[in-house]
Short mmCIF file of C-alpha atoms and ligand atoms in Angstrom, two decimals:
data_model
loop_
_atom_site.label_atom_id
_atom_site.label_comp_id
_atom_site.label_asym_id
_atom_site.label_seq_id
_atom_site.Cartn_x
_atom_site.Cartn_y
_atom_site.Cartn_z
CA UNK A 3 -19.19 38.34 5.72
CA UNK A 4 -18.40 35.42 3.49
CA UNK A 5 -15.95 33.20 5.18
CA UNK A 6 -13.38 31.30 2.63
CA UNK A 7 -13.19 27.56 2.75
CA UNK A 8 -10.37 26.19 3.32
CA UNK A 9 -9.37 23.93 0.87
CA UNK A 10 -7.09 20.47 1.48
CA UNK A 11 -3.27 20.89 -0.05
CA UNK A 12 -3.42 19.52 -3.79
CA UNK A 13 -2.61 15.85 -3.80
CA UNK A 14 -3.60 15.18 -0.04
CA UNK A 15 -6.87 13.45 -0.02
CA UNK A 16 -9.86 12.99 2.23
CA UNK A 17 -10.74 9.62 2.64
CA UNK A 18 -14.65 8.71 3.43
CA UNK A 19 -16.42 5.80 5.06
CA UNK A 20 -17.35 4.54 1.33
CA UNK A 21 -13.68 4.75 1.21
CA UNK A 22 -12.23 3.52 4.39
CA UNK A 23 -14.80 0.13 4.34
CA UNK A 24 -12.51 -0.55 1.19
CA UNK A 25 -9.35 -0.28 2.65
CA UNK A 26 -9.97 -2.26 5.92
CA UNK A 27 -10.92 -5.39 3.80
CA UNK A 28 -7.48 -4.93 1.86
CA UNK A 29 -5.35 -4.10 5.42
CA UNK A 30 -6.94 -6.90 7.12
CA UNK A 31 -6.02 -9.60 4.00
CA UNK A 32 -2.28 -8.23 3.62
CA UNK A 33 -1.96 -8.71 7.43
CA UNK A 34 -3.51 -11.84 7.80
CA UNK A 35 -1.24 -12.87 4.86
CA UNK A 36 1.74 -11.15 6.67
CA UNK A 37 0.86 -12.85 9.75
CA UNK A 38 1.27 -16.50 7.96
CA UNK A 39 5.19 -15.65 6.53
CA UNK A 40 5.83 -14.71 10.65
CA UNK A 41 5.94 -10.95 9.48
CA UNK A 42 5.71 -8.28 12.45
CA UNK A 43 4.38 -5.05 12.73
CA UNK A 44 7.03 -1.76 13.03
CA UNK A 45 5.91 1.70 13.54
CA UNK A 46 8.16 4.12 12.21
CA UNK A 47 8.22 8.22 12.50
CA UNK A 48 6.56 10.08 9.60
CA UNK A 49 9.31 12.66 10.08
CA UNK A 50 13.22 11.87 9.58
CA UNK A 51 16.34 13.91 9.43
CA UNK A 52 16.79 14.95 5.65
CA UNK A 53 20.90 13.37 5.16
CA UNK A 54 18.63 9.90 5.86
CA UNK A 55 17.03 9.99 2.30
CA UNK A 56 19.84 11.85 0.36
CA UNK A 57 22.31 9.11 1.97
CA UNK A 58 19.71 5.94 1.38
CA UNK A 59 18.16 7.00 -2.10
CA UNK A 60 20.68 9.01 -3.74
CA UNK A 61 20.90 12.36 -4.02
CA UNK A 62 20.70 12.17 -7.87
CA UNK A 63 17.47 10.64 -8.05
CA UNK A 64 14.18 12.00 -9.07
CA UNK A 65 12.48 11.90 -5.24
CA UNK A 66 15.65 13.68 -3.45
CA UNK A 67 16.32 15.91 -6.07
CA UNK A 68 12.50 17.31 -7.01
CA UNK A 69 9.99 15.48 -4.73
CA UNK A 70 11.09 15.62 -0.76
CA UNK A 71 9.39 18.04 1.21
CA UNK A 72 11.96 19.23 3.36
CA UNK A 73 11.73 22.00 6.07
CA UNK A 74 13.53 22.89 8.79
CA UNK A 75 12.21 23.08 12.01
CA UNK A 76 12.81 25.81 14.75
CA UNK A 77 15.72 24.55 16.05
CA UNK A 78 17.71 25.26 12.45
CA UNK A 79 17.52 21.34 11.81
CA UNK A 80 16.60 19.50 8.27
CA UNK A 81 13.72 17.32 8.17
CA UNK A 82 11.96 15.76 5.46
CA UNK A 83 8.20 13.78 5.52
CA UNK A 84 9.54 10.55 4.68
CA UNK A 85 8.97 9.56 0.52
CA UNK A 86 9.51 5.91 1.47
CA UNK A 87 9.59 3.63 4.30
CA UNK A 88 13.21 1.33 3.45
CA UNK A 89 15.29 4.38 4.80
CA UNK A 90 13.35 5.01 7.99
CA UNK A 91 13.54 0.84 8.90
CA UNK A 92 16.73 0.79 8.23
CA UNK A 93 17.69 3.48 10.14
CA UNK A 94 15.67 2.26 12.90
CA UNK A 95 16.82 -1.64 12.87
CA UNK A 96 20.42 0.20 13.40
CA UNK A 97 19.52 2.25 16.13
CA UNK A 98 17.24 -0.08 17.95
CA UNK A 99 20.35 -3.36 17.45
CA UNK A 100 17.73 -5.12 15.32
CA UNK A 101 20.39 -6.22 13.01
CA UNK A 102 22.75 -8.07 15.42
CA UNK A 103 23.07 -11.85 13.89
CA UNK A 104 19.72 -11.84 13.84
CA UNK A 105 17.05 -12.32 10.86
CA UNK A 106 13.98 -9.71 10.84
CA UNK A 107 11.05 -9.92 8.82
CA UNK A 108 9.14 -6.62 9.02
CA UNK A 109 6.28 -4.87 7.62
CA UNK A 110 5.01 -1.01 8.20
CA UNK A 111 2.38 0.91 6.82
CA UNK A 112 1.57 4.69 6.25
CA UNK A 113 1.72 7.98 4.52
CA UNK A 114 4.48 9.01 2.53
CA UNK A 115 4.79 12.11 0.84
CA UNK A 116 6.25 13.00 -2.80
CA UNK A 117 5.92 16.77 -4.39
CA UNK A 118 4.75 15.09 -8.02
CA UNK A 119 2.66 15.69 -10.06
CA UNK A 120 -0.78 14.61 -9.01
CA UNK A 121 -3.17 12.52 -10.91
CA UNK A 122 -5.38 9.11 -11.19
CA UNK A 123 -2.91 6.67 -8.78
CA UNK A 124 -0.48 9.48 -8.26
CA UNK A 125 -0.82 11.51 -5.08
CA UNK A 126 1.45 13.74 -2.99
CA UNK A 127 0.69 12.20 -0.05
CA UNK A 128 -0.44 8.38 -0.50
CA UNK A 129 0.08 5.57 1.51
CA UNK A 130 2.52 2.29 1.48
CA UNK A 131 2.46 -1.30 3.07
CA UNK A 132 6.04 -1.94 3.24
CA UNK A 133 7.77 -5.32 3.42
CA UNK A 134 11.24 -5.74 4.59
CA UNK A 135 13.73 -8.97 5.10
CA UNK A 136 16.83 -8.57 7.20
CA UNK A 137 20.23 -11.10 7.39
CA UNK A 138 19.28 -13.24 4.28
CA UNK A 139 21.24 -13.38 1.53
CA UNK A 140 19.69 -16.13 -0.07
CA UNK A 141 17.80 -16.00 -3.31
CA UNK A 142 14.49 -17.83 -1.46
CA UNK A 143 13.75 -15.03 0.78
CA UNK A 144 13.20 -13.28 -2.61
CA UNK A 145 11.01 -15.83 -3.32
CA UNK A 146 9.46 -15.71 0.07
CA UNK A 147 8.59 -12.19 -0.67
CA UNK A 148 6.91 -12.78 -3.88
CA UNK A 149 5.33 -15.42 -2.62
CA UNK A 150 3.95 -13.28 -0.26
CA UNK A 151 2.61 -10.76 -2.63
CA UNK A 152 0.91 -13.20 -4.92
CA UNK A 153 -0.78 -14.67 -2.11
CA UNK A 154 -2.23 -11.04 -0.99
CA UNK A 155 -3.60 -10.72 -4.71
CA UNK A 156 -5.25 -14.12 -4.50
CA UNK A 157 -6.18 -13.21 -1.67
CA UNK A 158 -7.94 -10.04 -2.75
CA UNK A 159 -9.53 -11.66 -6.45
CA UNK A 160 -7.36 -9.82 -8.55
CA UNK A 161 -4.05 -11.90 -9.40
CA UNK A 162 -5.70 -12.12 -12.97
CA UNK A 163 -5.38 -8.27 -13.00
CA UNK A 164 -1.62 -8.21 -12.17
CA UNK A 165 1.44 -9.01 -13.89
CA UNK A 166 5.49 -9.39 -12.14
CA UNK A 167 7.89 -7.94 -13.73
CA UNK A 168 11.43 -8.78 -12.45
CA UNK A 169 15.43 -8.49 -13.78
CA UNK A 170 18.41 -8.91 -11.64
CA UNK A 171 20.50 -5.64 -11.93
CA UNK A 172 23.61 -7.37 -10.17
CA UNK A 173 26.52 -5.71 -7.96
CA UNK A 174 27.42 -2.11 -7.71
CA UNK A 175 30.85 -2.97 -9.35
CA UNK A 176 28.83 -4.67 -12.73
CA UNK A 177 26.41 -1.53 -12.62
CA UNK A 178 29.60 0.66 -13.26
CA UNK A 179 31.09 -1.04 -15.87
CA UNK A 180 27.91 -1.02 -17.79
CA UNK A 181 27.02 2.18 -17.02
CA UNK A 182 30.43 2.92 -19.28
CA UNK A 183 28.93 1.26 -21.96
CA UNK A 184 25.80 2.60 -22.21
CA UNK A 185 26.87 6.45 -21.72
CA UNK A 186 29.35 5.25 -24.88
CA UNK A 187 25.88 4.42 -26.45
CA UNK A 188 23.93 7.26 -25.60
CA UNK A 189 26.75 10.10 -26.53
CA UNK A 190 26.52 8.27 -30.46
CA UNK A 191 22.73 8.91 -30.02
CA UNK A 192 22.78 12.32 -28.26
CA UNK A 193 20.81 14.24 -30.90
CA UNK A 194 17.97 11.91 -30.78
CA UNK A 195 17.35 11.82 -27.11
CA UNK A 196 14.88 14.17 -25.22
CA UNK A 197 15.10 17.17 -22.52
CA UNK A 198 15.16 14.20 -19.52
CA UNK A 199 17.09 11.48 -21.16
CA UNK A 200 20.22 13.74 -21.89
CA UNK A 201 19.90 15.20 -18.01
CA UNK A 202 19.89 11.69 -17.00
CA UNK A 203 22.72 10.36 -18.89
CA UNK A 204 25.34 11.32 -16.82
CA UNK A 205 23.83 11.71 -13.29
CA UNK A 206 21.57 9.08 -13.28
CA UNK A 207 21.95 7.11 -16.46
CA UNK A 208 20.13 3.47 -16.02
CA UNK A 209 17.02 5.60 -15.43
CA UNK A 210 17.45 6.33 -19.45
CA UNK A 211 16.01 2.96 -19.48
CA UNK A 212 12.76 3.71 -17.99
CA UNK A 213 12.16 6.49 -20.42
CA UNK A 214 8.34 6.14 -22.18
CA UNK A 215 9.11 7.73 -25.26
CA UNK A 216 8.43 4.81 -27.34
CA UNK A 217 10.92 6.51 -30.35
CA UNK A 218 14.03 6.31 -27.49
CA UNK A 219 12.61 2.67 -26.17
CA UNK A 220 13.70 1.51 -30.22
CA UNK A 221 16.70 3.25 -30.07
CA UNK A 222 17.58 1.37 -26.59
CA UNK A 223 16.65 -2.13 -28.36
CA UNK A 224 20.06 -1.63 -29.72
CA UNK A 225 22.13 -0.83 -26.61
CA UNK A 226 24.33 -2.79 -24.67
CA UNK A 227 22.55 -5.19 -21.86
CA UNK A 228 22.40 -5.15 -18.63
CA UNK A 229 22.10 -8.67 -18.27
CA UNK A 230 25.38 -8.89 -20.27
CA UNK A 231 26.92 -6.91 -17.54
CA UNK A 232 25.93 -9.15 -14.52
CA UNK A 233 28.66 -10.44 -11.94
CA UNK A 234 28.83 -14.53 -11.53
CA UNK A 235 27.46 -14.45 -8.76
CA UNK A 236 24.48 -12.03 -9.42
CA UNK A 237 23.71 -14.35 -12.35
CA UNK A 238 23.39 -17.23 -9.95
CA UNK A 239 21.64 -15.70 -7.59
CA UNK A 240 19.17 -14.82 -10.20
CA UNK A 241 18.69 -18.25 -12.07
CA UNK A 242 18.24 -19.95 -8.28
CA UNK A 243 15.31 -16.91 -8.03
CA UNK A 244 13.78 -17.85 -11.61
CA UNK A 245 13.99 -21.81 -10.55
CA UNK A 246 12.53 -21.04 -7.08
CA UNK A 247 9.06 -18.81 -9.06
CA UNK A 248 8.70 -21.93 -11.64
CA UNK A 249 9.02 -24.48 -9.37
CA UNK A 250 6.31 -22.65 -7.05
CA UNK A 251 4.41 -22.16 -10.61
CA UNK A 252 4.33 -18.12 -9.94
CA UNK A 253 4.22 -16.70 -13.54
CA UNK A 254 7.03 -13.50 -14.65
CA UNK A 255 7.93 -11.73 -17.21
CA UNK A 256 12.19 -10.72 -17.22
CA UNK A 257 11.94 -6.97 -18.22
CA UNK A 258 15.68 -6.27 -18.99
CA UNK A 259 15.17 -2.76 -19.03
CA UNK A 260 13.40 -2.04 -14.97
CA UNK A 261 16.02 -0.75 -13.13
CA UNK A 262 13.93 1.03 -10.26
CA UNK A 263 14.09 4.74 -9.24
CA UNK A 264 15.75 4.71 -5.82
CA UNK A 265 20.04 4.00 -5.60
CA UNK A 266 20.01 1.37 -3.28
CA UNK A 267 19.26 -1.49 -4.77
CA UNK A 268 21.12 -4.53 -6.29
CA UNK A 269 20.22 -7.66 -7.75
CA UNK A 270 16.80 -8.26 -7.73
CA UNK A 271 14.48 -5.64 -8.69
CA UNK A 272 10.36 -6.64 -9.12
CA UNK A 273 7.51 -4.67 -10.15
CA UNK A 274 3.56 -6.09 -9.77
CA UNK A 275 1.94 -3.87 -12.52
CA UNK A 276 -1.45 -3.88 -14.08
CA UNK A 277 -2.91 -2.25 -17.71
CA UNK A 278 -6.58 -1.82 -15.30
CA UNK A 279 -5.39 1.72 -13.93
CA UNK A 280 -3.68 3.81 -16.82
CA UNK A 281 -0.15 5.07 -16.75
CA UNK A 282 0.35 4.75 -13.03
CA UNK A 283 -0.10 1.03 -13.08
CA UNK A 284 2.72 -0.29 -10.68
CA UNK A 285 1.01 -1.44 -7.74
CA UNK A 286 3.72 -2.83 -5.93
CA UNK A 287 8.17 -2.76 -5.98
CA UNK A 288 10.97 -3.39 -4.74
CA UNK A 289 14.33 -5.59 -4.67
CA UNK A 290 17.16 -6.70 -2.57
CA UNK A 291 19.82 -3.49 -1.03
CA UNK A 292 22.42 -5.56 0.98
CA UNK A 293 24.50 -2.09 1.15
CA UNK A 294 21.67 0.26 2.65
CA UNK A 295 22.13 -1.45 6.02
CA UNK A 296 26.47 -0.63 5.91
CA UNK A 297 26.08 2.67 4.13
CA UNK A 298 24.01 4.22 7.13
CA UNK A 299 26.36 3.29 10.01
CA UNK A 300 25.45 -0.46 10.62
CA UNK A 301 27.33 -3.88 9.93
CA UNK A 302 26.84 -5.37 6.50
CA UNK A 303 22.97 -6.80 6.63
CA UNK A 304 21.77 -8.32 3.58
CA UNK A 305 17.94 -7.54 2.85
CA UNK A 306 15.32 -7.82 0.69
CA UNK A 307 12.10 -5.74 0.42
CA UNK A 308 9.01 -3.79 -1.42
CA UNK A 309 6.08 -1.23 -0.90
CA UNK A 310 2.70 -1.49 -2.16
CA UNK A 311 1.10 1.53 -3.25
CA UNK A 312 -2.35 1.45 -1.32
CA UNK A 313 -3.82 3.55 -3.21
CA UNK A 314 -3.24 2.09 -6.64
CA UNK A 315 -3.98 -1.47 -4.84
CA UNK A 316 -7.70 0.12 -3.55
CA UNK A 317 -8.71 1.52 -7.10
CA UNK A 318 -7.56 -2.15 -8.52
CA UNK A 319 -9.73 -4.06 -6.10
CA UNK A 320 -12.97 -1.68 -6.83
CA UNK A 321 -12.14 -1.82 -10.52
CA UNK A 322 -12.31 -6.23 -10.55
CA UNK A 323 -14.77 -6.49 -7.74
CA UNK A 324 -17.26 -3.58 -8.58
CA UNK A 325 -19.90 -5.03 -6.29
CA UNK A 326 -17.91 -5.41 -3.15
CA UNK A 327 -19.94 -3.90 -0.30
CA UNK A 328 -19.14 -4.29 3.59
CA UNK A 329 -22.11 -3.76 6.30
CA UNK A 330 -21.45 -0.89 8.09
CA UNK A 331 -23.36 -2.28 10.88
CA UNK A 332 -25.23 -5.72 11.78
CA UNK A 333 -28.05 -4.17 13.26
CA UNK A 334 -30.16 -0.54 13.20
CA UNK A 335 -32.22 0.18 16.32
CA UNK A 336 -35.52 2.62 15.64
CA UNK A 337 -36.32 4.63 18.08
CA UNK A 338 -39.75 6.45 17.98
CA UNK A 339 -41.75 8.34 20.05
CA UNK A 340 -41.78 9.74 23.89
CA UNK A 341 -39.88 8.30 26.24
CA UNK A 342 -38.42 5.44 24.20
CA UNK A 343 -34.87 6.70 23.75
CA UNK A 344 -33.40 6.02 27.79
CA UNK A 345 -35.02 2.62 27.39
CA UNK A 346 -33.23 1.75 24.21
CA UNK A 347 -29.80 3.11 25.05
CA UNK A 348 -30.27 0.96 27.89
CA UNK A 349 -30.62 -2.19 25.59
CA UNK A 350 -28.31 -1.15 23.15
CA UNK A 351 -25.83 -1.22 25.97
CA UNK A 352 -26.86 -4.36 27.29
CA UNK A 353 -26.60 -6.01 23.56
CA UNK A 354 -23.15 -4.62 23.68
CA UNK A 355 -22.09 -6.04 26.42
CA UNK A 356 -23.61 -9.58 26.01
CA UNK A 357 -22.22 -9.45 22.11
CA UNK A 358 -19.18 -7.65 21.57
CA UNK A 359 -18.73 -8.05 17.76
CA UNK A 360 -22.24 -6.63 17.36
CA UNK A 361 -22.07 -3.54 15.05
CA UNK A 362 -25.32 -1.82 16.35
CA UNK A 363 -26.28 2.04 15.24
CA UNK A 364 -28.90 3.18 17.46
CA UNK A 365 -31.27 6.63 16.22
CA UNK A 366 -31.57 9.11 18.48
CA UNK A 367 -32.96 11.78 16.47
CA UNK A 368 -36.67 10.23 16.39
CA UNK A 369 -37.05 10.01 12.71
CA UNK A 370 -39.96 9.31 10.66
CA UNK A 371 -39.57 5.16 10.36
CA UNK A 372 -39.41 5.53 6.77
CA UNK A 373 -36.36 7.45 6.92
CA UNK A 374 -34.98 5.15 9.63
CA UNK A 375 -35.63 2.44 7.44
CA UNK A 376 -33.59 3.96 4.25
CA UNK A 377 -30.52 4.78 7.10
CA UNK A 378 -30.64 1.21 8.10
CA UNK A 379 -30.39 -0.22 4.47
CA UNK A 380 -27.99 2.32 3.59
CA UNK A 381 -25.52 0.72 6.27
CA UNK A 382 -26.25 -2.75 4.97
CA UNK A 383 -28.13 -3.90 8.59
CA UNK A 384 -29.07 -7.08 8.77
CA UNK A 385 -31.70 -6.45 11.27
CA UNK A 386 -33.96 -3.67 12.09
CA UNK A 387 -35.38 -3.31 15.84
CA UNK A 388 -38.59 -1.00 16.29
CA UNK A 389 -38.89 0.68 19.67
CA UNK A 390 -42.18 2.70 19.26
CA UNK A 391 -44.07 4.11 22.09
CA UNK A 392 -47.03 2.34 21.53
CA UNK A 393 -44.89 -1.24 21.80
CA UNK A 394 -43.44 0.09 24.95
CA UNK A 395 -46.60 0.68 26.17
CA UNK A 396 -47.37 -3.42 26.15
CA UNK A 397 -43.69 -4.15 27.08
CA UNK A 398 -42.65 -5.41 23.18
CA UNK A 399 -40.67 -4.61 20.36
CA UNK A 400 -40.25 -5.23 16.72
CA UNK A 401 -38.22 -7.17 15.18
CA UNK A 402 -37.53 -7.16 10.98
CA UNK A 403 -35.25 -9.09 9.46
CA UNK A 404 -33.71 -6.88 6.31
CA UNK A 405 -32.94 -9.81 3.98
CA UNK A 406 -36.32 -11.95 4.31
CA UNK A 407 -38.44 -8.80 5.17
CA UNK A 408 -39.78 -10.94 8.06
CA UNK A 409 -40.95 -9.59 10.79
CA UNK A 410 -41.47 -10.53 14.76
CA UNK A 411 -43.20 -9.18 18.02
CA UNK A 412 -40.85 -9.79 20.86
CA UNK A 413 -41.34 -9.55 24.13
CA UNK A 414 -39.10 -6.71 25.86
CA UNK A 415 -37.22 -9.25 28.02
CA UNK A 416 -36.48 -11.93 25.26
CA UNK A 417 -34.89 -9.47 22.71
CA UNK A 418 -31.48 -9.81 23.78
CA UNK A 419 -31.72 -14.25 23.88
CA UNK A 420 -33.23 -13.34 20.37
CA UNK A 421 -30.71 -11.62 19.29
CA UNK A 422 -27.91 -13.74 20.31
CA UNK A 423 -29.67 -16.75 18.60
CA UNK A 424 -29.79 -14.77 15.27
CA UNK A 425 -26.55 -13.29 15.35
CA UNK A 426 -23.59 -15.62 16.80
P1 LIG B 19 8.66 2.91 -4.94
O1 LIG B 19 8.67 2.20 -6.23
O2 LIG B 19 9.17 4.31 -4.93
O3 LIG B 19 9.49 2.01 -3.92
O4 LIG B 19 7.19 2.90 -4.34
C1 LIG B 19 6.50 1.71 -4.14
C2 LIG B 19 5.06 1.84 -4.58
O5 LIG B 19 4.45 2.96 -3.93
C3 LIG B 19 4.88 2.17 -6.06
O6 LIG B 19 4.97 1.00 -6.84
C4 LIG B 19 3.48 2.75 -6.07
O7 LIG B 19 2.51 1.72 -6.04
C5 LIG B 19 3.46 3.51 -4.77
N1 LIG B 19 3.72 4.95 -5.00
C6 LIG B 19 4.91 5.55 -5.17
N2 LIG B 19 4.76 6.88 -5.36
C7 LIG B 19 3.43 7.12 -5.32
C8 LIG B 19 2.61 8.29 -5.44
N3 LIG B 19 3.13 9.49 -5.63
N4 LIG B 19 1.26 8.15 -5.35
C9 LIG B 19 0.70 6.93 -5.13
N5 LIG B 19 1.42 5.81 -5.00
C10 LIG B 19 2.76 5.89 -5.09
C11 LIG B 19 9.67 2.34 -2.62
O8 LIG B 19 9.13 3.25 -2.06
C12 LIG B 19 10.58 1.37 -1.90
N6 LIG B 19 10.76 1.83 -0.52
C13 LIG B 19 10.01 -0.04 -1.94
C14 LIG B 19 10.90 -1.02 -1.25
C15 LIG B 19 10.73 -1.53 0.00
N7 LIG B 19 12.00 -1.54 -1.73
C16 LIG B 19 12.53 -2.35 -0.84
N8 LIG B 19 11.77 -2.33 0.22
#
C-alpha cells in the first residue's frame, strides 16, 4: 500500500544546510553589532494569551483581524502564535519589573506566524530579529537604533541595496484630528476608491495611505497632510531625529505617507526597504510606542523599536553577494579499508580535543576515495587526511591540502603537531 506523504503546512518552510550556513553568517553580524550598542538577549514564549495582541496592535488592524492564528487550548483558554515580538516584550518587561526607572535595551529573535498570503518574502511562518529600547524618550535613541541597523547592512555588504524610509506620525491626540480631515477627504472621493480603501476609511483610515493602487496614490497627492497635523512637540522631536541622521551622514528619504500597520505607534515610524526583492521589499520597521508599555498594565515607559524580517534580509544578502560560500568543515578524514575506522575515530577524537574550533567530518562508510574526495570539496575542506590500510600498515597517513593540491606522508604520531601548525 502506497503511504501518503505528508506534506509541510503552506507557508511554513524547511530550511537546509545550504540554507542555514546563510543565516548563521547574518545572526552572528546582527549580534556582534547588537553586542557593540550594549544590546541583550531576551527569550520570549512563541505562544501568548490572544487579548495581548488585540490590546497591543489593535483589533482593527489587518494582523488581528485576518492573520492571527488563534486556538484555544484544552483548558477553554485563547491563545494565539505570536505575529510579532513588541507585544510579547512588553508584556514580559511588565511582568518580570524590567521597566522600574530603569533603561533596557533588548533584542529577541524567532518565528512569528501570520495567516497571509504566501509568496517570494512573504511566509506564514517567518522569522524576526527584534530590537527594543525601554525609558528613553529622547529623539537619539531613535538614532541609536538606526544607527544600529545601518551598521548591520554595512556590515553584511548590502547598505547600497537598502533605502530608509522614515516620517514622524506624532501624538495620538494629532492622529485624531487628522484622521477628521482626511475621512472629510475620502467621503468627497468615495466613488473612486476601491473594495479595501472604503473598508478602511472608517476603521482603520491612515492605512488608506499605504494603498498601491497607483490611481488612489494621485488622488491622495491632494489630501490633507499628516505632517500638517503634527503636535509641537512631535515636530521637535522629529527635526532633533533628522539633525541627529545628517549629522551622523546616514542618508533618508521623509515618506509622508508610511504610517505602519500595527496601532501602537507614535512619532517615529522607519522602514529599510529595497527594489532587489519585488513587492515584499521592506526588510526591516518599526518606530517609537511610548503608550504600549501603560496600555498593558505597566507605568508610562517610553520606547523605541523594530523587527527585521530574516527572511527578506537572507534572500537580500544571496541576491548582492551571489558567491558567498561558508566551509562546512575545515577538514575531511578518508577512511579506507580494514581495520582503519577504530584507529581514525580515535584520532579524530584526539584532534578534537587538542583543537576545539576544528570542524572535522570523518567517513565511516568506506567509500571509494574518489567519492570521498567530491564529499570533502562539497563541504569546502581545507584539508583532506587519507587513512588507507596499506598506510596503516607502515604507521603513516596522507595528508592533501585542498587549495594547493599538495600533498604529504606523515608519520602516524606527528599528524596531530601537523595539524595544529596548519590550522591555528
Ligand atoms: P512589521 O512591520 O509587522 O513590524 O514586521 C517587521 C518586518 O517583519 C517586516 O518589515 C518584514 O521584513 C517582516 N515580515 C512581516 N511579515 C512577514 C511575513 N509574513 N513574511 C516574511 N516577513 C515578514 C513588527 O512586527 C513590529 N513588531 C516591529 C517593531 C519592533 N516595532 C517596534 N519594535
Amino acid at each position: 500500500m502506497k503511504v501518503e506523504n505528508i506534506q509541510a503546512i503552506r507557508g511554513m518552510n524547511d530550511y537546509l544546510p545550504a540554507e542555514t550556513i546563510v543565516w548563521q553568517k547574518i545572526e552572528s553580524i546582527l549580534q556582534q553589532v547588537l553586542a557593540s550598542y550594549g544590546y541583550s538577549e531576551i527569550r520570549l514564549p512563541i505562544l501568548e494569551v490572544t487579548p495581548l495582541f488585540k490590546r497591543a496592535i489593535g483589533k482593527v488592524t489587518d494582523v488581528v483581524e485576518k492573520e492571527m492564528y488563534s486556538f484555544e487550548d484544552r483548558n477553554g483558554q485563547s491563545l494565539t502564535l505570536r505575529p510579532e515580538g513588541t507585544a510579547g516584550c512588553v508584556r514580559a518587561g511588565i511582568e518580570n519589573g524590567l521597566f522600574y526607572n530603569q533603561q533596557q535595551r533588548l533584542w529577541y529573535s524567532g518565528a512569528m506566524f501570520r495567516h497571509e498570503r504566501p509568496q517570494k518574502g512573504r511566509y506564514r511562518q517567518f522569522y524576526q530579529l527584534g530590537v527594543e529600547a525601554f525609558g528613553l524618550s529622547d529623539s537619539s535613541i531613535d538614532a541609536e537604533l538606526i544607527l544600529l541597523s545601518a551598521r548591520c547592512w554595512k556590515a553584511l555588504g548590502i547598505m547600497d541595496h537598502i533605502e530608509l524610509e522614515l516620517n514622524s506620525i506624532g501624538s495620538l491626540v494629532a492622529r485624531t484630528a487628522y484622521r477628521q480631515a482626511l475621512i472629510k477627504f475620502l467621503e468627497t472621493y468615495q466613488d473612486k476608491l476601491d473594495k479595501d480603501c472604503r473598508r478602511r476609511m472608517y476603521t482603520n483610515t491612515l492605512r488608506v495611505l499605504d494603498t498601491k493602487d497607483p490611481y488612489i496614490q494621485q488622488l491622495l497627492d491632494n489630501a490633507p497632510k499628516l505632517s500638517e497635523y503634527l503636535d509641537k512637540e512631535s515636530k521637535q522631536h522629529f527635526t532633533d531625529l533628522c539633525t541627529l541622521l545628517d549629522q551622523t551622514k546616514i542618508k533618508y528619504r521623509i515618506n509622508p505617507r508610511l504610517v505602519r500597520g500595527l496601532d501602537y505607534y507614535n512619532r517615529t515610524v522607519f522602514e529599510w526597504v529595497t527594489k532587489s526583492l519585488g513587492s515584499q521589499g521592506t526588510v526591516c520597521a518599526g518606530g517609537r510606542y511610548d503608550t504600549l508599555v501603560e496600555r498593558l498594565g505597566g507605568r508610562e515607559t517610553p520606547a523605541v523599536g523594530f523587527a527585521i524580517g530574516l527572511e527578506r534580509l537572507a534572500l537580500l544578502f544571496k541576491k548582492v553577494q551571489p558567491c558567498f560560500t561558508a566551509s562546512i568543515i575545515d577538514l575531511y578524514f578518508a577512511v579506507l579499508g580494514e581495520n582503519t575506522l577504530s584507529i581514525a575515530i580515535q584520532l579524530s577524537e584526539t584532534l578534537r580535543n587538542v583543537m576545539p574550533h576544528l570542524k572535522l567530518m570523518t567517513d565511516y562508510r568506506g567509500d571509494k576515495l574518489a567519492k570521498q574526495f567530491t564529499r570533502a570539496n562539497k563541504y569546502g575542506a581545507r584539508f583532506f587526511l587519507i587513512l588507507s590500510k596499506d598506510k596503516l600498515a607502515t604507521k603513516q597517513i596522507l595528508l592533501k591540502n585542498l587549495s594547493t593540491g599538495e600533498q604529504e606522508t606523515l608519520v602516524l604520531v606527528n599528524v596531530v603537531s601537523r595539524l595544529m601548525a596548519l590550522l591555528t
